[in-house]
Each structure stands twice: as C-alpha cells, then as structure tokens.
Short mmCIF file of C-alpha atoms in Angstrom, two decimals:
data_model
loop_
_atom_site.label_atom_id
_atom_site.label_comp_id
_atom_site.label_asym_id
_atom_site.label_seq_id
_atom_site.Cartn_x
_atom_site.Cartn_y
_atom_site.Cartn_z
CA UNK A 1 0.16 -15.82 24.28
CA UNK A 2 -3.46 -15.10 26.58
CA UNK A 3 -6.53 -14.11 24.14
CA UNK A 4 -6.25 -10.59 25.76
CA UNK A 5 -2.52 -10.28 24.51
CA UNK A 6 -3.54 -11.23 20.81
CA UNK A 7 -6.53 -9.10 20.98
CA UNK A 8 -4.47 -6.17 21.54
CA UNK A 9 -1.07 -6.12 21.47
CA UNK A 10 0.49 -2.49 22.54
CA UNK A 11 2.84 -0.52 21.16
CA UNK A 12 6.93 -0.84 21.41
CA UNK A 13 6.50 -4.64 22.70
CA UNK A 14 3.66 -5.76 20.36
CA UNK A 15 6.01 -4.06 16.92
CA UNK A 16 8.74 -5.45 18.53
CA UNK A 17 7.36 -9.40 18.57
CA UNK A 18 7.49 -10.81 15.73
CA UNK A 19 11.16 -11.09 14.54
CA UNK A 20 12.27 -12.52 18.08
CA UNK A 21 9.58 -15.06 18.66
CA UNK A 22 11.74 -18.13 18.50
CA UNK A 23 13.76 -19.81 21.56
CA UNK A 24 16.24 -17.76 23.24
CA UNK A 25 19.40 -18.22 21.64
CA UNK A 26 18.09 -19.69 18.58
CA UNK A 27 19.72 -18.96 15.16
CA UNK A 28 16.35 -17.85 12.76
CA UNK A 29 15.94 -15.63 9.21
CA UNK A 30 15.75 -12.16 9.53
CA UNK A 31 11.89 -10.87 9.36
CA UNK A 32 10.63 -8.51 6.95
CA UNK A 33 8.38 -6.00 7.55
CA UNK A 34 6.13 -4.36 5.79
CA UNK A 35 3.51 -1.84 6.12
CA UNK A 36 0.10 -1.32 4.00
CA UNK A 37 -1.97 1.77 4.34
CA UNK A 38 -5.34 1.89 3.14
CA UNK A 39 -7.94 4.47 3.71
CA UNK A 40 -10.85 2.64 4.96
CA UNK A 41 -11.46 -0.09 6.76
CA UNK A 42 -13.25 -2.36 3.99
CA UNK A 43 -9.62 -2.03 2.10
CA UNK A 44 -7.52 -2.99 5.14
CA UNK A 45 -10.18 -6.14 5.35
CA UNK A 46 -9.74 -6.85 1.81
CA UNK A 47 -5.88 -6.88 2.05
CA UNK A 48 -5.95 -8.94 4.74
CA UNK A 49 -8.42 -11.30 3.52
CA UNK A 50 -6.55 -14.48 2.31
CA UNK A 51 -3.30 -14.04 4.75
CA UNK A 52 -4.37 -15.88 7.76
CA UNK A 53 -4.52 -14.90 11.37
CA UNK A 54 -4.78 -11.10 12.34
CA UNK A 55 -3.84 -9.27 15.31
CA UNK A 56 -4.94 -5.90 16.61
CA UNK A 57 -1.58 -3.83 17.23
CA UNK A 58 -2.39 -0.10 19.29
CA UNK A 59 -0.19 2.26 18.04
CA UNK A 60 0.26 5.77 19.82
CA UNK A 61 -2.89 8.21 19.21
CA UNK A 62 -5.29 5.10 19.60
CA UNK A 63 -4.36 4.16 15.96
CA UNK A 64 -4.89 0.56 15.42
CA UNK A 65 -3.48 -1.94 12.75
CA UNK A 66 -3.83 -5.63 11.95
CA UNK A 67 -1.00 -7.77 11.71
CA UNK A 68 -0.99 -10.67 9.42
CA UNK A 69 0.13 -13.62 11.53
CA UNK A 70 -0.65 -17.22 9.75
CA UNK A 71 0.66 -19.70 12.45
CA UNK A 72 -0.62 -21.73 15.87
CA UNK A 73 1.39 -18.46 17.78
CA UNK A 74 0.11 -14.81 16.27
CA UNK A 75 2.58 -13.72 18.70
CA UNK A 76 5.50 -15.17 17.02
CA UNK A 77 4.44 -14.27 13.82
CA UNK A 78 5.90 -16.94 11.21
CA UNK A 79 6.32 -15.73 7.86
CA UNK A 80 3.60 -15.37 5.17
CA UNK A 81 3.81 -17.60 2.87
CA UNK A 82 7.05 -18.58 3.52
CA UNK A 83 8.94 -21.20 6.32
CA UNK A 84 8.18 -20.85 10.18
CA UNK A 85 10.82 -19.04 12.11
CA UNK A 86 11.88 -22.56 13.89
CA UNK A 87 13.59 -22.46 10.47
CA UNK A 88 17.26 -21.23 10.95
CA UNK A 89 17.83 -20.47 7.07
CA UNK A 90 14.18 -19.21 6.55
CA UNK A 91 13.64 -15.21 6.41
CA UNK A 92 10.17 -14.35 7.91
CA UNK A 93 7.60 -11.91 6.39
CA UNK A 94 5.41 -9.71 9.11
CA UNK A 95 2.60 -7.69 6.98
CA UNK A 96 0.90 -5.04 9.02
CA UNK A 97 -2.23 -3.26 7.41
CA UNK A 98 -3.79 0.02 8.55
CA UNK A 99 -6.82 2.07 7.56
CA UNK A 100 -5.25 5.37 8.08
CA UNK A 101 -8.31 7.72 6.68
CA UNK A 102 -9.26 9.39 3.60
CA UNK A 103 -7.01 11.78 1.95
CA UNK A 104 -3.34 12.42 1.38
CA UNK A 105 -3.61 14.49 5.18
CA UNK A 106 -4.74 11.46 6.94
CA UNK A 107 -2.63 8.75 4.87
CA UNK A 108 0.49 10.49 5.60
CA UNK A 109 -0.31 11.21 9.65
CA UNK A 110 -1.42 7.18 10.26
CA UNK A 111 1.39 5.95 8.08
CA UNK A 112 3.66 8.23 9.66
CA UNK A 113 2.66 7.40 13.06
CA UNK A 114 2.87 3.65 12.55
CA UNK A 115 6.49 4.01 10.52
CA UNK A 116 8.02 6.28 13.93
CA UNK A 117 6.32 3.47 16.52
CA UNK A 118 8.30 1.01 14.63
CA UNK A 119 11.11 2.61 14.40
CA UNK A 120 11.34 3.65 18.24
CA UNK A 121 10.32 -0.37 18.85
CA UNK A 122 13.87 -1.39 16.86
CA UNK A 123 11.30 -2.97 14.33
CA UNK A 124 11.28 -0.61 11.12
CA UNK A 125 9.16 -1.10 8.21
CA UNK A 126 11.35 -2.67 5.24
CA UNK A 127 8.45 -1.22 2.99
CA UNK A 128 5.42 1.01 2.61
CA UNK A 129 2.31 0.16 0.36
CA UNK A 130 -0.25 2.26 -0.27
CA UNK A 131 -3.37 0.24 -1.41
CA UNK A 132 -6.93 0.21 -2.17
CA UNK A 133 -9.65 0.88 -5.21
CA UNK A 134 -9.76 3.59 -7.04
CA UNK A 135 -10.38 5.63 -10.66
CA UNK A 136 -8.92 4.60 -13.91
CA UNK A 137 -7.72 6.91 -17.16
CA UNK A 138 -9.23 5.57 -20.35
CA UNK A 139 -8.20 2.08 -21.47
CA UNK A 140 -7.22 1.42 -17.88
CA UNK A 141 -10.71 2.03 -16.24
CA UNK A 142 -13.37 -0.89 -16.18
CA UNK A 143 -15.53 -1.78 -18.89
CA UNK A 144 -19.24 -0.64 -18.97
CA UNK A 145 -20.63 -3.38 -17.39
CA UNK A 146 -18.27 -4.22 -15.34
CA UNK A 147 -15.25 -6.79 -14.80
CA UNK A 148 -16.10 -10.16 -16.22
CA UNK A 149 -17.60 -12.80 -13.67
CA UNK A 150 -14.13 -14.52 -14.27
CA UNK A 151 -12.06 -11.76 -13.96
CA UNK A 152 -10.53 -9.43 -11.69
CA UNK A 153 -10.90 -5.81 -11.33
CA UNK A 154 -7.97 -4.03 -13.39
CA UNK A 155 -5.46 -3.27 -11.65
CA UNK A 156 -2.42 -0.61 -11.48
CA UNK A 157 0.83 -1.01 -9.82
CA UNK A 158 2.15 2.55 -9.79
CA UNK A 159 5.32 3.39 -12.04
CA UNK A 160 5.49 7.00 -10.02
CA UNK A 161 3.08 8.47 -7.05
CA UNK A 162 2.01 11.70 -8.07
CA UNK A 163 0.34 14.75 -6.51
CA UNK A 164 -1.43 15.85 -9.16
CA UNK A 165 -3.36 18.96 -7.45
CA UNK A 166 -0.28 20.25 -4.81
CA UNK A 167 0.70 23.40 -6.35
CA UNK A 168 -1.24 26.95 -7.22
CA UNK A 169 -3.14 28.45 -10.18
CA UNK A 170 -1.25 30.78 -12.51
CA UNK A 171 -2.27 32.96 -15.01
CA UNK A 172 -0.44 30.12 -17.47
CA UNK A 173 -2.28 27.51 -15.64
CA UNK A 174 -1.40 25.02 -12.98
CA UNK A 175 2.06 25.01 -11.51
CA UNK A 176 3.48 22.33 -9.48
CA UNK A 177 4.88 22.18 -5.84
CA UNK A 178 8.46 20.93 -7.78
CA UNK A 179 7.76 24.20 -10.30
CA UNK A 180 7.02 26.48 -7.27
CA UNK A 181 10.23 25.34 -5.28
CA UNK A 182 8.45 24.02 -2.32
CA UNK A 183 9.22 20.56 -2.57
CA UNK A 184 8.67 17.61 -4.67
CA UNK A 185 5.32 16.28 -6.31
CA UNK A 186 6.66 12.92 -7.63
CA UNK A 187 7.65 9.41 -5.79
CA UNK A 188 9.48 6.56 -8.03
CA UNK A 189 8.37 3.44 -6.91
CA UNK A 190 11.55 0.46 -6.89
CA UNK A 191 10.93 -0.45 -10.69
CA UNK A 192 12.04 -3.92 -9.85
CA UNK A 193 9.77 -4.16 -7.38
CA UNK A 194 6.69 -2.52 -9.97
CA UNK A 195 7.14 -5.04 -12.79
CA UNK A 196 7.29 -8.26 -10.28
CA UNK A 197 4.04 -7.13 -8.62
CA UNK A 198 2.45 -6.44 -11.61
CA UNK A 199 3.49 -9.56 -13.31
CA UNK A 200 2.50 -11.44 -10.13
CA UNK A 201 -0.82 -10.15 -9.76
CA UNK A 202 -1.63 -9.76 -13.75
CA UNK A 203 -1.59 -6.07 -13.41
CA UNK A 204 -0.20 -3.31 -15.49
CA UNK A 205 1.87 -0.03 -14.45
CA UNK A 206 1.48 3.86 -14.39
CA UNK A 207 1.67 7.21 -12.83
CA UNK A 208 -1.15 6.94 -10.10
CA UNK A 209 -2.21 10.72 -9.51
CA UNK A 210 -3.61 11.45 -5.87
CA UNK A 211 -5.96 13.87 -5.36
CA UNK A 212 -7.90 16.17 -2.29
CA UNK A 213 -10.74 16.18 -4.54
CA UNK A 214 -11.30 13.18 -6.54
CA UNK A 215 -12.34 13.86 -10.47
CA UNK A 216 -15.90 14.85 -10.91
CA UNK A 217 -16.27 16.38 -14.27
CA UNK A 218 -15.36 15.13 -18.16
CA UNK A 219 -13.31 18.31 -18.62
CA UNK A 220 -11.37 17.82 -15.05
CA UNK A 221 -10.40 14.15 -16.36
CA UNK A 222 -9.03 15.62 -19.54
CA UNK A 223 -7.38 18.38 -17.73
CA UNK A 224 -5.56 15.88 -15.32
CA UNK A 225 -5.25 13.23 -18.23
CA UNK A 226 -3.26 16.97 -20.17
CA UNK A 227 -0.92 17.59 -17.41
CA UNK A 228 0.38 13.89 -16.63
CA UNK A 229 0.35 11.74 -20.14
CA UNK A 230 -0.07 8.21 -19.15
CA UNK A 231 -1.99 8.60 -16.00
CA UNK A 232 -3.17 5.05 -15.26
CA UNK A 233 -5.52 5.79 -12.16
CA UNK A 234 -6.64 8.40 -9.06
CA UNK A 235 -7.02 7.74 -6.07
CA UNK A 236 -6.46 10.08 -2.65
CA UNK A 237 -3.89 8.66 -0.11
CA UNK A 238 -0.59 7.32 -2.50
CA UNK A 239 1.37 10.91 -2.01
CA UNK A 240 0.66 11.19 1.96
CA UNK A 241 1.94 7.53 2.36
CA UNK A 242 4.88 8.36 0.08
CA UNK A 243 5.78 11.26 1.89
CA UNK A 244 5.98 9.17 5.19
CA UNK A 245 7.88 6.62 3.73
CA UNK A 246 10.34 8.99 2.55
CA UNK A 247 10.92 11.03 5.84
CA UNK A 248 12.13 7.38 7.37
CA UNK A 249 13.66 6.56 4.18
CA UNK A 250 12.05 3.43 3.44
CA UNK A 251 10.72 2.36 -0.47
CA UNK A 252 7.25 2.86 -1.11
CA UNK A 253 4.55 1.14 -3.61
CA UNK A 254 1.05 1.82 -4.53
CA UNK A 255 -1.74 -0.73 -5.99
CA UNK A 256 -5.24 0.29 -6.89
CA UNK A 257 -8.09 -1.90 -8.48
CA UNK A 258 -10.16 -0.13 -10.10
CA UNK A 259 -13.67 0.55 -9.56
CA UNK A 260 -14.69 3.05 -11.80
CA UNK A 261 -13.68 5.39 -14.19
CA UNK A 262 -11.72 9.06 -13.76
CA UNK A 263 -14.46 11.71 -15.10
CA UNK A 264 -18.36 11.97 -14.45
CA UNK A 265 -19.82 10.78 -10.89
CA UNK A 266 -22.20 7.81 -11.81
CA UNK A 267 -22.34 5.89 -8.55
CA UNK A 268 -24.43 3.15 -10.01
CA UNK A 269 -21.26 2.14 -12.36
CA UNK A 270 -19.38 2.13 -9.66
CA UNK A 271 -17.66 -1.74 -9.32
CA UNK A 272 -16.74 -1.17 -5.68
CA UNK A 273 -17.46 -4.71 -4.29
CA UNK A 274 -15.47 -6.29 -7.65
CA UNK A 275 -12.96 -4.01 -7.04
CA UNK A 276 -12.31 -5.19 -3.40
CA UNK A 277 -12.32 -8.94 -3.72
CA UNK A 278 -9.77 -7.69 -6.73
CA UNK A 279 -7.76 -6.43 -4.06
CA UNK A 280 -7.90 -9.53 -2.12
CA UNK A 281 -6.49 -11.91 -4.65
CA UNK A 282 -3.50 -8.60 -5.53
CA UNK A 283 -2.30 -9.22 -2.30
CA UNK A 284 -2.95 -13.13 -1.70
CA UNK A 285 -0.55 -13.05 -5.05
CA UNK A 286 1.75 -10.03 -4.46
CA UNK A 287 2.76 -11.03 -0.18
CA UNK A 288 5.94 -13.37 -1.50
CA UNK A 289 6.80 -11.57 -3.82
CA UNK A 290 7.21 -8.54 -1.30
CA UNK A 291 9.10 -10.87 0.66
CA UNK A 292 11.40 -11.95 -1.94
CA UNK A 293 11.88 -8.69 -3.34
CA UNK A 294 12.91 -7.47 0.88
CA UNK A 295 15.11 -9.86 1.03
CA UNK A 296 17.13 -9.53 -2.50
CA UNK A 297 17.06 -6.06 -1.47
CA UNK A 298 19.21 -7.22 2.46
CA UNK A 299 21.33 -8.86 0.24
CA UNK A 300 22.13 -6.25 -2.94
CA UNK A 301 23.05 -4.51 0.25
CA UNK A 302 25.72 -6.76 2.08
#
C-alpha cells in the first residue's frame, strides 16, 4: 500500500480492507470490528495510544477516524493483539476510533455516520464503545489530590447508558422521555461483556448518566445522584452513541476515567491528564478482551 493510500484511505474501499487483506483464495478468521467514539480528539489519541499503527479512514461528511492497524501492512489490518490474518484459524480484530464532538447531538451524528458507511461498505461494526474521561458520583470520583503516582484514574464500565436530562419539567418534578412516551432513556450494556472489561482493566460498574449540560452545582449532583441511585459517573456523549448503535442494531459499551468529581466546577482539581493516560492503559487492557468477547458472541450465535 503507497504512503498516500495509508494516509487516507476513503470510504466504502478503505472500511471494506481489512477483513480481505490476505491472498486471494486464502482460507483466514473472520475480523471483528469495532467502533470507539470519543468526543475529542485528545480521547481518540489516548485510545489509540498503545495499539500500534493508525490509519486515517474519510468517512462521508469529511468525518475522519483512525484505524488501529499493528502490522508491516496497515492496509491489511492484522488483528490486535491477536494472530496475523496469514493465520487460517486466527479471527482478526479491526478497532476504529473517532472523535465525533461534544454532546449526545454530535456523538450520535459521527457514530451514526461511521456505523451506515460501514454498513453500505459490507463491513459493519460488531460493536460500539463510547469512551473518554469524565465526572464521578461520590465514592467513585477521584480522591482530593488526585490518583496515586502508581495508580490509574478510576474507572467505570457502564452497567446501563442513561439520559439523565431527556425529558420535561412537571409540576411533580422531572419526567423522563420513557415516562412521557416518547421513547426510551436507558441502554443495557451486554453484562458479560461489562464485568470482563471491568475485571480486565481493574474497573468497577454503574449507570453512567449523560448529560447536555454537565453538573455544575452541589444541589444539581444531589438532584441527579436522587433520580438515578447508584450513578457511578457523567459524562455527555454515552446516550447519542447508544442511540446509533441501536438504530443498526449492534451492542454498545461505555468506559469513562474519571477526572473529577460530579458537583462544583473547580478546574484546578480537575485530573484531566491522569485521567487520559488512564484511558490509555483501559484500552491497551480491554482490546482482547473485545475481541474475545466478538467472537464468543459469532459463535453463541451459530
């Protein structure tokens, strides 16, 4: 593959790639595919950080992604962590990572955009991620001063994907898009999939509420922390990206570190650069066990 190809793969033939990369006519694994949508660009970079060679895929729009591609050929795409596609028996793993925007408006557009150009390509997602930092609820949220030089950020694998502010003010108080009829407010996670990710990446699990307008005030925390008991974080894109994922029906998972705490603004507690190398190591630890979980999931289904 020229350096202009790998710089810039397009569309249908660049989604397409990866699964058919070996010789013509040679038996190989099935490839797995999965898609992580982040909100800014500093997240993609961190999720990307520790799996090897990237390539710049153009989706319709002028969206771009990144494509992890460890391997001599980004092209062919071998499998992360995991054998090279000149392995008949081996199933491959293609991780694609986009920075979509901020908000649940501009997570669910960009994921939804990338999940359709797949789709159209004959190359659809096998699983949607929503990832990046975010607030924690209580014992969940970073100590004072910070993660320990030897530690991680904490981190939450989300047991359910919730919009917590999608609904209208009532006399009785807030009421739900679910309570209003319009719709759901709520995305379950693959539980299977929650407590190996967690376990692989030394995380723990709970509701992760997304918000338009992240959490500002003491009294807004404890209003949130009221209406969903258990909360473990907040963050702003997990509902768009779940809503995408659902319209092509393909399982979705969200994993924050966090970087500060749901309530007050105090930027200068903020842990934002702990909280991305955090996210680094989630996903350096969390790729095979997508992969694994992808593939049990081909075969539950034979």
């Amino acid at each position: 593959m020229t350096t202009e190809a790998k710089a810039g793969m397009t569309t249908a033939a660049a989604i397409a790639d990866p699964g058919e990369a070996a010789t013509a006519g040679e038996p190989v694994g099935r490839t797995a595919r999965v898609l992580v949508v982040t909100a800014v660009a500093a997240e993609r970079d961190a999720v990307l950080r520790d799996l090897g060679t990237l390539v710049t895929v153009r989706l319709p729009g002028g969206t771009e992604l990144r494509r992890a591609a460890p391997g001599e050929d980004p092209g062919g795409c071998p499998a992360v962590g995991a054998p090279a596609l000149s392995d008949p028996s081996a199933d491959a793993l293609v991780l694609d990572a986009l920075a979509a925007g901020v908000g649940p408006g501009a997570a669910g557009a960009g994921g939804g955009t990338a999940l359709t150009a797949a789709t159209l390509a004959g190359a659809p997602y096998d699983l949607v991620v929503s990832a990046g930092i975010g607030g924690g609820f209580r014992d969940r949220e970073p100590p004072p001063d910070g993660p320990t030089p030897d530690g991680p950020a904490p981190l939450v694998v989300a047991s359910a994907i919730i919009a917590a502010d999608l609904g209208a003010e009532t006399a009785q108080g807030f009421a739900s898009v679910t309570e209003l009829g319009f719709g759901t407010d709520e995305h379950r996670p693959p539980p299977t999939l929650v407590r190996a990710v967690a376990r692989a990446t030394g995380g723990t699990s709970g509701p992760v509420l997304t918000v338009s307008t992240t959490t500002g005030t003491a009294s807004r925390a404890a209003e949130l922390a009221g209406r969903h008991p258990g909360a473990a974080a907040e963050a702003m894109e997990g509902f768009g990206v779940a809503e995408a994922a659902a319209r092509h029906d393909v399982p979705v998972l969200e994993l924050r570190t966090l970087s500060n705490s749901v309530g007050p603004r105090d930027r200068a507690a903020w842990r934002v650069p702990e909280a991305l190398d955090a996210l680094a190591r989630a996903f350096a630890n969390a790729t095979p066990i997508l992969g694994s979980w992808i593939t049990d999931d081909w075969r539950k289904r034979v």
